[in-house]
Short mmCIF file of C-alpha atoms and ligand atoms in Angstrom, two decimals:
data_model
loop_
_atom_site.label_atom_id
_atom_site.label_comp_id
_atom_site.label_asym_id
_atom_site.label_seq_id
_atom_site.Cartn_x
_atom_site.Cartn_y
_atom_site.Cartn_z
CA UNK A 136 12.93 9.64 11.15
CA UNK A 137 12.95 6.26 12.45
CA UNK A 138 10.78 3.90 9.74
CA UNK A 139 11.00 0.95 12.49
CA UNK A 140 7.97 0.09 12.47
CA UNK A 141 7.53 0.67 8.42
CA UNK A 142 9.76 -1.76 7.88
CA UNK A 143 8.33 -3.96 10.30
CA UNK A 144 5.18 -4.47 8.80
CA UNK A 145 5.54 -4.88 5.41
CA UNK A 146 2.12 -5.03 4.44
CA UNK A 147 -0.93 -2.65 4.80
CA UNK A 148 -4.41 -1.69 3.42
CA UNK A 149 -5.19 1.31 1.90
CA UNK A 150 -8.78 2.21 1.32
CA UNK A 151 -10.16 4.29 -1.32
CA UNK A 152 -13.88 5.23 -0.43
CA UNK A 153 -15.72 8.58 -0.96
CA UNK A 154 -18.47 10.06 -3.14
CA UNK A 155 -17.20 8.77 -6.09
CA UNK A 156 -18.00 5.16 -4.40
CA UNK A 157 -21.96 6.53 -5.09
CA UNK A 158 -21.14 6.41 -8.66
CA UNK A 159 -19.31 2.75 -8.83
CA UNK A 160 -17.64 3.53 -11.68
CA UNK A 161 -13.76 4.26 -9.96
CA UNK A 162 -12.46 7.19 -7.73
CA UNK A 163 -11.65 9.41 -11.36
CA UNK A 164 -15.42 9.94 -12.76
CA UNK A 165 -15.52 13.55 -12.28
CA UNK A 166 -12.82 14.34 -14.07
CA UNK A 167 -12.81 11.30 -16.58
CA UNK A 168 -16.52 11.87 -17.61
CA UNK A 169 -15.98 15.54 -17.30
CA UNK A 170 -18.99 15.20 -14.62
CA UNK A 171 -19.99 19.21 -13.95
CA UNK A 172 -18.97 20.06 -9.97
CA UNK A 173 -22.88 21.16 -9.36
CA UNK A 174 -23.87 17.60 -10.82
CA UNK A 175 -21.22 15.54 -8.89
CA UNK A 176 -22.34 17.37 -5.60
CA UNK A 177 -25.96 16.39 -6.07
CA UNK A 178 -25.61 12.85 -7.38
CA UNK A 179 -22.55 11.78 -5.47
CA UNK A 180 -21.77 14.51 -2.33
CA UNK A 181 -25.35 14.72 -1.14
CA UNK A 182 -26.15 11.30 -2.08
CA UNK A 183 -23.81 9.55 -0.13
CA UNK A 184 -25.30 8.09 2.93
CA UNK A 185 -22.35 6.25 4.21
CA UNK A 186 -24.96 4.22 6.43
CA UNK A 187 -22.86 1.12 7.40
CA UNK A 188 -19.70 2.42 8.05
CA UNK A 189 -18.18 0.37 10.27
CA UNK A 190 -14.30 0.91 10.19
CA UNK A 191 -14.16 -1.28 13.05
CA UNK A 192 -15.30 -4.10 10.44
CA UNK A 193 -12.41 -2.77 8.01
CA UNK A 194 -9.55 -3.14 10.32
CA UNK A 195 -10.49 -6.57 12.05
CA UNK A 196 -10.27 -7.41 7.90
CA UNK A 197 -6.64 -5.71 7.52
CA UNK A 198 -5.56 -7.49 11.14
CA UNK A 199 -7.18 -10.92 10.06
CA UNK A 200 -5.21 -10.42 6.38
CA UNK A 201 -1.78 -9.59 8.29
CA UNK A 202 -1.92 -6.26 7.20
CA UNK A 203 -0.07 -3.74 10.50
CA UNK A 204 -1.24 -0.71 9.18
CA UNK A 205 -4.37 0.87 7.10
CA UNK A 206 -4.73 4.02 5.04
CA UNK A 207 -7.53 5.83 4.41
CA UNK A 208 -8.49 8.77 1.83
CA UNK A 209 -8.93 11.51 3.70
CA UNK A 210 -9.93 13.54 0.39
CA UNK A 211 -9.86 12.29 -3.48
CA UNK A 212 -8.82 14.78 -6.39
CA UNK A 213 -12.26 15.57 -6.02
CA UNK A 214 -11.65 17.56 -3.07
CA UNK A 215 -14.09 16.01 -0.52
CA UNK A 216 -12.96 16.08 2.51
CA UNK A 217 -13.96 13.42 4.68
CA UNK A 218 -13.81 15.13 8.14
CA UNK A 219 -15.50 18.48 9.31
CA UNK A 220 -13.60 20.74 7.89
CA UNK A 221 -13.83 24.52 8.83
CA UNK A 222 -11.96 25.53 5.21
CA UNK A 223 -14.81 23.87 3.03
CA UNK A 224 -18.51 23.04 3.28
CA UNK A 225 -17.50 20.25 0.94
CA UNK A 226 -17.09 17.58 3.47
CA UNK A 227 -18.80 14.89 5.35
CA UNK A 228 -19.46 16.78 8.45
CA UNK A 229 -21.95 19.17 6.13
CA UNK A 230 -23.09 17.10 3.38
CA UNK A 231 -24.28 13.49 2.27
CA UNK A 232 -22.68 11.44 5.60
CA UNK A 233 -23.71 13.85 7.75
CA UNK A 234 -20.17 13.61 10.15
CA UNK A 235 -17.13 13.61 10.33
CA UNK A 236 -15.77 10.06 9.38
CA UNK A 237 -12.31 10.16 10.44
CA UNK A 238 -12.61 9.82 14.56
CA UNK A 239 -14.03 6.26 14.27
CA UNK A 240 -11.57 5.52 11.98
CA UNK A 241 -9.01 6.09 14.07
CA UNK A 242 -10.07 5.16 17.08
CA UNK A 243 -10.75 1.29 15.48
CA UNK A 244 -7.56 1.12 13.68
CA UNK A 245 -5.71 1.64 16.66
CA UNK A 246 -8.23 -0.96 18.65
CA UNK A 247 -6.86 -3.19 16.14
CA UNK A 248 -3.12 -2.47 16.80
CA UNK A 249 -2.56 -0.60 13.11
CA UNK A 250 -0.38 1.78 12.28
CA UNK A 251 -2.84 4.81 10.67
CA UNK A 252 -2.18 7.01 7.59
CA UNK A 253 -3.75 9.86 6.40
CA UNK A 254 -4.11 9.97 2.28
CA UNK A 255 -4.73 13.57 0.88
CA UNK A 256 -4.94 14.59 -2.51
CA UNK A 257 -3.44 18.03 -3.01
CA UNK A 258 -5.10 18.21 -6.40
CA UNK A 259 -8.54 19.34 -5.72
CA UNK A 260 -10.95 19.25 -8.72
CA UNK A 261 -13.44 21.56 -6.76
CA UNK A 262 -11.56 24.66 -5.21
CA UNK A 263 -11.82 27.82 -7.17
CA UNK A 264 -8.11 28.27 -7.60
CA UNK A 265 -7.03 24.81 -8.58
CA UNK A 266 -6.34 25.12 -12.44
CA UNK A 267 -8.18 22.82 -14.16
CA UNK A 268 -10.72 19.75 -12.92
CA UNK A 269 -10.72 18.61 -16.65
CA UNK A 270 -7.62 18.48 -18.11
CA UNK A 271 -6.98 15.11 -19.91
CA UNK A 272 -4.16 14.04 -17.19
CA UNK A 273 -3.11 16.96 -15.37
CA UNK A 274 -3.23 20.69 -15.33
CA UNK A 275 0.61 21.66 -16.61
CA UNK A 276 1.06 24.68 -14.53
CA UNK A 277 -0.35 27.70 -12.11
CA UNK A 278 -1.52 30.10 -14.75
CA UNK A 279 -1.69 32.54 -11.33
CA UNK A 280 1.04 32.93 -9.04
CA UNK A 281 -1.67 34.68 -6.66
CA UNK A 282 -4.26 31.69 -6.66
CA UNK A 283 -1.22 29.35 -6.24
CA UNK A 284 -0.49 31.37 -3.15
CA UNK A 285 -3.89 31.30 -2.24
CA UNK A 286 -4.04 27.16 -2.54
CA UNK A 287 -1.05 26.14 -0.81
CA UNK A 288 -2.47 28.25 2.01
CA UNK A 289 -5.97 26.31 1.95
CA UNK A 290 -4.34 22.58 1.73
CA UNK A 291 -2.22 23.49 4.26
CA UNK A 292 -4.93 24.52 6.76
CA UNK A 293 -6.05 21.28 5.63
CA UNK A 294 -3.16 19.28 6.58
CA UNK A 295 -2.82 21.63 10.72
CA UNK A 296 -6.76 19.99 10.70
CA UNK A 297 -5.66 16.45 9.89
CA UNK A 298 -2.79 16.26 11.88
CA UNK A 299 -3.78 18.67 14.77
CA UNK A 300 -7.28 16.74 15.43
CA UNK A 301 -6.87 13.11 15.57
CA UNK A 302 -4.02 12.46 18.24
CA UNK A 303 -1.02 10.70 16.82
CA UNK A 304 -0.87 10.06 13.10
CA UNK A 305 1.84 7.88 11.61
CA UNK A 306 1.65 8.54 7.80
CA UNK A 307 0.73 10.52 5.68
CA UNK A 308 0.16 9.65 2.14
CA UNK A 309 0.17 12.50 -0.33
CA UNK A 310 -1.30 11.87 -4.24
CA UNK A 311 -1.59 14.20 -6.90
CA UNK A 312 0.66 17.06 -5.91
CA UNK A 313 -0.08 18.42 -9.43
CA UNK A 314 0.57 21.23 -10.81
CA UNK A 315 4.19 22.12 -9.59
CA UNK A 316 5.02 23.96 -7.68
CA UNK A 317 3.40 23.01 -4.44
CA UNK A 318 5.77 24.24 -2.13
CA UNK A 319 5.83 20.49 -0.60
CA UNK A 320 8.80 21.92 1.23
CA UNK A 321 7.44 24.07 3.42
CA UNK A 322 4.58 22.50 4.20
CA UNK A 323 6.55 19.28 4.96
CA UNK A 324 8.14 20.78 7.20
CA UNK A 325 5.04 22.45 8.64
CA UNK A 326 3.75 19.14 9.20
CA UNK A 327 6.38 17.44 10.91
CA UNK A 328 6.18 20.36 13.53
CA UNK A 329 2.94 18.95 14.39
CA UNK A 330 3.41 15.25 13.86
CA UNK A 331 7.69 14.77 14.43
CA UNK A 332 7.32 10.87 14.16
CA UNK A 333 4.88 11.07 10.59
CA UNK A 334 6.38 8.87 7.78
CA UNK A 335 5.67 10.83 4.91
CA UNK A 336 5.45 9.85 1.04
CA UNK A 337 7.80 11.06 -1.55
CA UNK A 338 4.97 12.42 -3.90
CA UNK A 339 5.08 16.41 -3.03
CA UNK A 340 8.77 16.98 -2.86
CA UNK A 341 10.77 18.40 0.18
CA UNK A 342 11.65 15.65 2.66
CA UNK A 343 10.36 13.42 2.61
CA UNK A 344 10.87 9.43 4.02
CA UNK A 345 9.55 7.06 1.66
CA UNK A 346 9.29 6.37 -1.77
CA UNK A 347 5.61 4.60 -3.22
CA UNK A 348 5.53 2.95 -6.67
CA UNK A 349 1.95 2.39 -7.73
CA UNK A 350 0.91 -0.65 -9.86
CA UNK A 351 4.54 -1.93 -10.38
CA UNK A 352 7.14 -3.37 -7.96
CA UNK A 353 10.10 -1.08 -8.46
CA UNK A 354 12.33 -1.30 -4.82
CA UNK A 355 13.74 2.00 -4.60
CA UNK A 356 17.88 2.08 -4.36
CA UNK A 357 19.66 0.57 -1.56
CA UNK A 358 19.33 2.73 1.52
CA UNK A 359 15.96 3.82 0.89
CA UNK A 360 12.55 2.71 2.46
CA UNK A 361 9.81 1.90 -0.20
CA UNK A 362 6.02 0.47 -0.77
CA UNK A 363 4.35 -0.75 -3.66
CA UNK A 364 0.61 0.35 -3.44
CA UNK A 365 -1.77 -2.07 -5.81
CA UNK A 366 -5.12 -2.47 -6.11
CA UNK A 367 -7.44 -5.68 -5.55
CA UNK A 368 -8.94 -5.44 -9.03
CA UNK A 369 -8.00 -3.02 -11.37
CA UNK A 370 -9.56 -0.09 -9.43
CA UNK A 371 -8.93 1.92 -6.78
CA UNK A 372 -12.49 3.49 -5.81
CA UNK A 373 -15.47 1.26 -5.83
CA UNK A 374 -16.37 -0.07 -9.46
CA UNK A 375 -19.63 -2.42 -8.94
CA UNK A 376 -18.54 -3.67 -12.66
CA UNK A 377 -14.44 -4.58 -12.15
CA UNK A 378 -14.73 -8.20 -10.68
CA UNK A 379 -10.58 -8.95 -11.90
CA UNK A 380 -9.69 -9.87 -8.58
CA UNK A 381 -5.97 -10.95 -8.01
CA UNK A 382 -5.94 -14.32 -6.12
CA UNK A 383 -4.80 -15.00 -2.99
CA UNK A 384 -1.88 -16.50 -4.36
CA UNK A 385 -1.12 -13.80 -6.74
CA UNK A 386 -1.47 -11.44 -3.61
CA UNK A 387 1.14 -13.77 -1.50
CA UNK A 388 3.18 -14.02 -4.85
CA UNK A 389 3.29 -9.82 -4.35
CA UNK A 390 4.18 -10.35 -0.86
CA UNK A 391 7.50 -11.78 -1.15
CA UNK A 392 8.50 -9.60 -4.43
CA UNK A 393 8.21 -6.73 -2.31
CA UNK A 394 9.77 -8.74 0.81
CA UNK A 395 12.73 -9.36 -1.36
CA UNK A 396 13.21 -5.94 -2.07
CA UNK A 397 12.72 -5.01 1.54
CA UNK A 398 9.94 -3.04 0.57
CA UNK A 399 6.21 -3.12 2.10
CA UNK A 400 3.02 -3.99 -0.02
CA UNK A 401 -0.18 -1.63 0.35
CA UNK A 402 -3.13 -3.35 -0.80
CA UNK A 403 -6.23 -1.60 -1.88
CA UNK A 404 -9.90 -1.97 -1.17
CA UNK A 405 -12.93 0.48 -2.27
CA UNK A 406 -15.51 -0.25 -0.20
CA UNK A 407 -18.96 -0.08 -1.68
CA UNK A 408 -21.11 3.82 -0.68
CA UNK A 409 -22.23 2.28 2.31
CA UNK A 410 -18.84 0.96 3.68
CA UNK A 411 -18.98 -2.55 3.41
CA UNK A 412 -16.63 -3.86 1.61
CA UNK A 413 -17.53 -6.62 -0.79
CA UNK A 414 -17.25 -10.25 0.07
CA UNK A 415 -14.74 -11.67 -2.99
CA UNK A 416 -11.93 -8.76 -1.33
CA UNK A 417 -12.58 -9.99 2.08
CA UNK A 418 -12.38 -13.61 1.29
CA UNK A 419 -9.15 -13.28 -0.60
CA UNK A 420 -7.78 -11.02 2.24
CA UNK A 421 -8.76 -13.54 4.58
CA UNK A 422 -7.18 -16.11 2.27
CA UNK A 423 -3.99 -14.86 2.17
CA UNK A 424 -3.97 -13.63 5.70
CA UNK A 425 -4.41 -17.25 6.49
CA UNK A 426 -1.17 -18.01 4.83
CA UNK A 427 0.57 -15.19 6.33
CA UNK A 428 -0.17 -16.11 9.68
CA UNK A 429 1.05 -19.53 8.84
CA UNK A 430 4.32 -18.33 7.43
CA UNK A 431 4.92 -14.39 9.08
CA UNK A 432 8.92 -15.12 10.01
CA UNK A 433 10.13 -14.00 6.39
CA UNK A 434 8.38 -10.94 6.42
CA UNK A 435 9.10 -8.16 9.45
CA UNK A 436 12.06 -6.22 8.75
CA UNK A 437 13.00 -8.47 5.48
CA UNK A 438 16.21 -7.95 3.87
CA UNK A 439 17.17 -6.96 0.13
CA UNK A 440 18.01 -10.79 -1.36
CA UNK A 441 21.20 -10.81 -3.27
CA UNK A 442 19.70 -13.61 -5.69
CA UNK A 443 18.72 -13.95 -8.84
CA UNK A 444 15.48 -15.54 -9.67
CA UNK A 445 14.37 -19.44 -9.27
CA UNK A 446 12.40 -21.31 -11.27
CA UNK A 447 9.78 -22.64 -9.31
CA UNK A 448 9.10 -19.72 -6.50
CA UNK A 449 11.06 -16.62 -4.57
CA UNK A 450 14.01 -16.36 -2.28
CA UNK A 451 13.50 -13.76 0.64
CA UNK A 452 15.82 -13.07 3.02
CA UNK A 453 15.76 -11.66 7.21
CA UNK A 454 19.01 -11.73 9.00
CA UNK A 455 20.71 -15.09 9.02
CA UNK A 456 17.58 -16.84 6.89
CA UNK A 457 16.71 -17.49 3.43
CA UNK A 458 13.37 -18.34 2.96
CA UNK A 459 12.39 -20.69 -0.05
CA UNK A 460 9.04 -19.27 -1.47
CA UNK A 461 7.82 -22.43 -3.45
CA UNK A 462 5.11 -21.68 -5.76
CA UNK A 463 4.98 -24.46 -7.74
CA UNK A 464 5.74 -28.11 -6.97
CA UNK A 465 9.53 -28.46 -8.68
CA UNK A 466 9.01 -32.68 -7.98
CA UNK A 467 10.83 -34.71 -5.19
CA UNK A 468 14.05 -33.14 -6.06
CA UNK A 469 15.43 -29.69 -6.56
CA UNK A 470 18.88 -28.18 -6.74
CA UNK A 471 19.01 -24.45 -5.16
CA UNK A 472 21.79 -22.89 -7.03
CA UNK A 473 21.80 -19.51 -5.54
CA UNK A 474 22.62 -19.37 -1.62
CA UNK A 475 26.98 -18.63 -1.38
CA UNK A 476 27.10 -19.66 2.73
CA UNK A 477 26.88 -23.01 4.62
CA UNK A 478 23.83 -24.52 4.85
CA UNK A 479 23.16 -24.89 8.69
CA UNK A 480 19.67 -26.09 8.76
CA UNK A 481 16.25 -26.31 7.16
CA UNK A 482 12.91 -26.65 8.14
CA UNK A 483 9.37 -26.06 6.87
CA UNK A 484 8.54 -22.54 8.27
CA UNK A 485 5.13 -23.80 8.19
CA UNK A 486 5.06 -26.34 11.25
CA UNK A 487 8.97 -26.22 11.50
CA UNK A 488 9.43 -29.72 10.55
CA UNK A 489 13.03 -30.46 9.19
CA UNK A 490 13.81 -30.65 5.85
CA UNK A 491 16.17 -32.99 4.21
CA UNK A 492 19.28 -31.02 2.11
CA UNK A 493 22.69 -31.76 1.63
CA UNK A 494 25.04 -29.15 0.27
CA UNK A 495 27.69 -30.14 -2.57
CA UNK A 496 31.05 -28.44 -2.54
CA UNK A 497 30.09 -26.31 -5.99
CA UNK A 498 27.62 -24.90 -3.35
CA UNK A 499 24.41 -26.36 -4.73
CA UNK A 500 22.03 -27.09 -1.88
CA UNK A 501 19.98 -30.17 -2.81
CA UNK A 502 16.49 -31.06 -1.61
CA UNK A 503 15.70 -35.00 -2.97
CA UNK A 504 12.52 -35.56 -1.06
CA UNK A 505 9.91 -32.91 -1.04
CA UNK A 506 6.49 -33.97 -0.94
CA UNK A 507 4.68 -34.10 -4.13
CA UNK A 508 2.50 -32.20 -4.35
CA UNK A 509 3.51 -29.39 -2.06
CA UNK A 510 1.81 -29.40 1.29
CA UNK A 511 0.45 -25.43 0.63
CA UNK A 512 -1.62 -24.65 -2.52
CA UNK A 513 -0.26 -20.82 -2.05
CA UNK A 514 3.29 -21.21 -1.65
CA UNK A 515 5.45 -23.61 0.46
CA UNK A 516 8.23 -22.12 2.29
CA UNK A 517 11.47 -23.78 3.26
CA UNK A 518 13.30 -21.55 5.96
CA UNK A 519 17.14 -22.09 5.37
CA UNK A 520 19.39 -20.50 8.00
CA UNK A 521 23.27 -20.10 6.58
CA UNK A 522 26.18 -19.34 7.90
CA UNK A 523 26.59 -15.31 8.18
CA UNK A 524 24.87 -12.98 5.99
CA UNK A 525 23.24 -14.50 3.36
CA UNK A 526 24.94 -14.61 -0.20
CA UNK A 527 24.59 -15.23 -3.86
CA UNK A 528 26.69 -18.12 -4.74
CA UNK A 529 26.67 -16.02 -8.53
CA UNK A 530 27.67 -12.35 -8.74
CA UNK A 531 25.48 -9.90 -11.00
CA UNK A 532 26.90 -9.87 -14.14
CA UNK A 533 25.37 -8.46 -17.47
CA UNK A 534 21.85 -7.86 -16.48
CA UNK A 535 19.21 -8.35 -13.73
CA UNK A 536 16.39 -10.56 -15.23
CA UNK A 537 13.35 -8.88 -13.52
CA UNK A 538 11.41 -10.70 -11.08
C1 GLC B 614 -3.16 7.73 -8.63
C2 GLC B 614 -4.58 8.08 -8.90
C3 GLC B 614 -5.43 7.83 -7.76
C4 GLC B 614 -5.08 6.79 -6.76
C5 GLC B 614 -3.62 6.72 -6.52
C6 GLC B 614 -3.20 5.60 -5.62
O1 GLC B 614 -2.33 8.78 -8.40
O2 GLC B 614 -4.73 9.40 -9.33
O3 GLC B 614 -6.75 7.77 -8.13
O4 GLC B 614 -5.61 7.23 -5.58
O5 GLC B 614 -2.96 6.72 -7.67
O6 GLC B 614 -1.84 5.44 -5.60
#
């Protein structure tokens, strides 16, 4: 499977949104406040109006942030699906929207030029046969090999809906693929006789073409394609309460670590019942987008950097460049003891204005007159293009401190 243009865009938005946004309290209330189905369907299913959606409005946010592609929750572990399903009357099309969501989703990610991914939970608090809604994590196992049977069937009917309906769809996403077995093999495969080109997650087994850390930065092994999903706050669905944003500069901070690793970042919004989403995510978005724009070369198509860590910012590296990430002013002068090659230039990838180095024959590169204090309050970046493929000047010896 080609992951081209994966590895291309490095960064994309995943929303959470669904009945659970009703509630404002996160995306796990049903099972967390052990929240009986019939109640959750009145309060939250039938409640939920959905009355400004405007996905159009969500991916002009992801395209103004930088982001190339968006992801969307096509159903939660609470088993609301957010199209017009013909296996369930618990979905959009039937109840509380009133239609199926996904169309216009589609239709304005791709107006935007974004890559679109499907989510789906195969854990599914609601259907008959899934184990148990209200275990304290997960249900262990299939206490019925027949029911089993009977659910892999269902979600995969599911999945020929998602990926039969909405013309081509370049990811999909899977969560919770809880209990095993889930037969992710099979229906892997099922899918990608629909879809051939769909990037698909490593969470339900069989094959599968990238690996997703959640909450952490953890590049998978050399070889192997990989995103970080995080959220804005701490949340994933809607929480009208959780207002610890990251900054924009924690958010470019992420940016690199995961550029460094050659991995992508997917950043998370939970836009409020009605769709909007609220102003402090779209101003630090737009915030770091702003940056981004400023400062995109380091990012498409990144390279794993062979350095160690620096004391004032991050190294990244893309074919013949090493980009200087500096986060914090390190004064006028600064010796970068970590690049092996020749120096062959340097300029301000901001602007492209030359900057002054000199390389000493131990093969420290020395800046002596950056401007104090840095000219970007998220992170200045010093594009240095070497000599061949870039190098560590030090080899990995006893340990890897972590980034
Ligand atoms: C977890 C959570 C879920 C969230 C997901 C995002 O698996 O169960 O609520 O959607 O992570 O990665």
């Amino acid at each position: 499977m080609s992951t081209k243009w994966f590895n291309q865009a490095r960064y994309g938005m995943f929303v959470h949104w669904g009945p659970y946004s009703v509630a404002a309290r996160g995306e796990w209330i049903m099972n967390r406040e052990k929240i009986p189905v019939a109640e959750y369907t009145e309060k939250y299913a039938r409640a939920w109006r959905a009355e400004n959606y405007d996905p159009a409005s969500w991916a002009r946010l992801a395209r103004e942030g930088g982001m190339k592609y968006i992801v969307l929750t096509t159903r939660h572990h609470d088993g609301f699906a957010l199209w017009d399903s013909e296996t369930t009357g618990f979905n959009a099309a039937r109840m509380g929207p009133g239609r199926d969501l996904l169309p216009e989703f589609v239709a304005a990610a791709r107006a935007e030029g974004l890559h679109v991914g499907f989510y789906y939970s195969v854990a599914d608090w609601t259907h008959p046969d899934y184990p148990d809604a209200f275990a304290r994590d997960w249900p262990e196992s299939w206490p019925d090999e027949n029911a089993r049977k009977r659910f892999v069937g269902f979600y995969k009917a599911q999945l020929r809906e998602l990926f039969t309906r909405y013309g081509k769809i370049d990811m999909l996403w899977y969560d919770g693929c809880l209990p095993a077995p889930t037969d992710g093999d099979e229906v892997n495969a099922f899918v990608k006789s629909l879809q051939p080109d769909l990037l698909i997650n490593n969470r339900n087994g069989g094959s599968w073409d990238f690996h997703c850390c959640e909450q952490t930065v953890n590049p998978a092994p050399p070889g192997i394609d990989w995103e970080a999903c995080m959220t804005l706050n701490g949340t994933w669905g809607y929480h009208a309460g959780d207002d610890n944003w990251k900054s924009a500069r924690t958010i470019v901070q992420l940016l690199t670590e995961t550029a460094a690793g050659a991995g992508n970042l997917l950043l998370n919004v939970g836009p409020k019942p009605d769709g909007t989403i609220q102003e402090p995510c779209q101003a630090i978005i737009r915030e770091a987008g702003a940056w981004l724009f400023r400062n995109r070369e380091f990012l498409p198509e990144s390279t794993r950097a062979p350095f160690a860590w620096c004391t004032s910012g991050r190294l990244t590296t893309r074919a013949n460049t090493v980009y200087l990430h500096l986060f914090y002013s390190p004064g006028r002068e600064f010796s970068l003891a970590e690049i092996g090659n020749r120096v062959l230039s340097a300029r301000w990838l901001d602007g492209g204005a030359p900057v002054d180095f000199h390389q000493l024959d131990d093969g420290r590169l020395i800046f002596n007159s950056l401007p104090v204090p840095l000219p970007d309050p998220l992170a200045s970046v010093i594009a240095i293009e070497v000599e061949g493929e870039p190098r560590a000047l030090r080899q990995r010896t006893t340990f890897w401190i972590p980034q």
